XYZ file of C-alpha atoms in Angstrom:
145
model
C -116.926 -44.028 101.121
C -118.450 -40.745 99.995
C -121.728 -42.509 99.180
C -121.877 -44.072 102.645
C -121.194 -40.699 104.314
C -123.897 -39.043 102.192
C -126.409 -41.777 103.047
C -125.658 -41.382 106.755
C -126.048 -37.601 106.530
C -129.414 -37.935 104.755
C -130.627 -40.455 107.325
C -129.603 -38.105 110.158
C -131.403 -35.163 108.512
C -134.578 -37.220 108.091
C -134.553 -38.311 111.743
C -133.690 -34.834 113.044
C -136.268 -33.088 110.846
C -139.199 -35.354 111.774
C -139.815 -33.828 115.237
C -139.534 -30.304 113.833
C -142.141 -31.063 111.173
C -144.415 -32.780 113.661
C -144.362 -29.659 115.869
C -145.951 -27.520 113.143
C -149.559 -28.804 112.982
C -150.990 -25.305 112.406
C -148.617 -24.412 109.588
C -150.792 -24.073 106.427
C -148.098 -25.769 104.359
C -148.722 -29.011 106.231
C -152.514 -28.815 106.147
C -154.404 -30.841 103.548
C -157.282 -28.791 102.250
C -160.553 -30.563 101.363
C -159.973 -29.574 97.725
C -156.613 -31.328 97.499
C -157.495 -34.317 99.664
C -158.422 -37.502 97.861
C -162.165 -37.721 97.425
C -162.319 -41.029 99.274
C -159.612 -43.468 100.291
C -161.507 -46.343 98.658
C -162.786 -44.695 95.461
C -160.477 -43.940 92.549
C -161.711 -40.914 90.634
C -162.711 -42.089 87.191
C -162.223 -40.122 84.038
C -164.642 -39.980 81.169
C -168.397 -39.952 80.843
C -170.229 -39.959 84.154
C -172.596 -42.698 82.994
C -169.585 -44.991 82.342
C -168.254 -44.781 85.930
C -168.422 -47.765 88.263
C -171.000 -47.683 91.055
C -168.615 -46.322 93.729
C -167.423 -43.544 91.411
C -170.996 -42.757 90.404
C -172.055 -42.441 94.077
C -169.178 -40.006 94.645
C -170.256 -37.894 91.663
C -173.911 -38.010 92.767
C -172.876 -36.868 96.248
C -170.987 -33.849 94.878
C -173.400 -32.861 92.065
C -175.665 -30.507 94.087
C -172.626 -28.404 95.047
C -171.240 -28.534 91.509
C -174.588 -27.492 90.017
C -174.747 -24.600 92.496
C -171.181 -23.484 91.616
C -171.954 -23.528 87.867
C -175.299 -21.750 88.284
C -173.629 -18.996 90.334
C -171.654 -18.024 87.211
C -174.790 -17.425 85.121
C -177.039 -14.391 84.660
C -180.141 -16.573 85.277
C -179.049 -19.414 87.570
C -182.525 -20.990 87.564
C -182.263 -21.744 83.840
C -179.066 -23.837 84.088
C -179.137 -27.244 82.414
C -175.955 -29.336 82.642
C -175.363 -31.814 79.824
C -172.536 -34.010 78.532
C -171.076 -34.551 81.990
C -167.591 -36.029 82.295
C -165.382 -36.516 85.325
C -161.755 -35.574 85.671
C -159.185 -34.649 88.232
C -157.541 -31.399 89.320
C -154.595 -32.329 91.524
C -156.360 -34.976 93.630
C -159.806 -33.371 93.618
C -162.786 -34.537 91.621
C -163.892 -32.193 88.844
C -166.947 -32.453 86.661
C -166.886 -30.987 83.180
C -169.569 -30.516 80.618
C -171.772 -28.006 78.888
C -174.262 -25.685 80.542
C -177.263 -24.363 78.631
C -178.977 -21.320 80.074
C -181.017 -18.267 79.152
C -179.302 -14.872 79.308
C -180.838 -11.880 81.040
C -181.914 -10.691 77.563
C -183.749 -13.960 76.881
C -181.219 -15.463 74.450
C -180.118 -19.064 74.824
C -176.465 -19.419 75.886
C -174.201 -22.464 75.835
C -170.795 -22.703 77.524
C -168.388 -25.441 78.575
C -167.525 -25.596 82.265
C -165.069 -27.204 84.668
C -166.312 -27.383 88.248
C -165.339 -28.600 91.678
C -167.864 -28.579 94.516
C -166.735 -25.106 95.599
C -165.989 -23.304 92.316
C -166.762 -23.390 88.619
C -165.132 -21.867 85.552
C -167.080 -21.246 82.367
C -165.345 -20.888 79.015
C -165.438 -17.358 77.624
C -163.681 -15.615 74.756
C -161.347 -13.997 77.314
C -160.197 -17.279 78.904
C -160.490 -19.635 75.930
C -156.821 -20.692 75.700
C -156.395 -21.210 79.442
C -159.726 -23.021 79.626
C -158.721 -25.360 76.794
C -155.480 -26.205 78.620
C -157.439 -26.903 81.822
C -159.977 -28.980 79.901
C -157.201 -31.220 78.600
C -155.136 -31.371 81.823
C -158.077 -32.453 83.985
C -158.842 -35.343 81.676
C -162.164 -33.863 80.594
C -161.003 -33.273 77.038
C -161.233 -36.033 74.507
C-alpha cells in the first residue's frame, strides 16, 4: 500500500513539475553548452590514437583540429613553433578532447616539450605546478595508457 502511494506521489510530481521546467528556457541550468553537448548525434567519440579512429571519428577530429591547435599554441611563448605529436582522443564529460605532446621553442631559444589536453576552446599544458592534477585528467579523459 505504501509503495503504491509513493509511486502515485512520484508520478504526480513528475507531471506537475514538467510544465514548470518547460517554462524556464533561459535558465542556464537547463542550457546545454557546446562543450558539454555530444560532438555529433551519429559519431561516437573514440578513444586512443587518432590514426586508429574510424572514418567518421577521424572527420570529427579533423574538423576540430584547427581550433585545438590554436588553443594549444596560445599557451606557448612562441606559438608559431608548436608541433603536436602523439595525438590521442578522449572525452571530458561528453566533449571531445585531444591529448598529446607539443614541441616548441621557448623565448630563449631552448626546445620545450609538454603534454597537453585540449578541447576546441581551451588547452592545458602539463607543468611542474599542475603535474598531479594533470595526470588525473590525463587518465580520466581516456588519454592515458
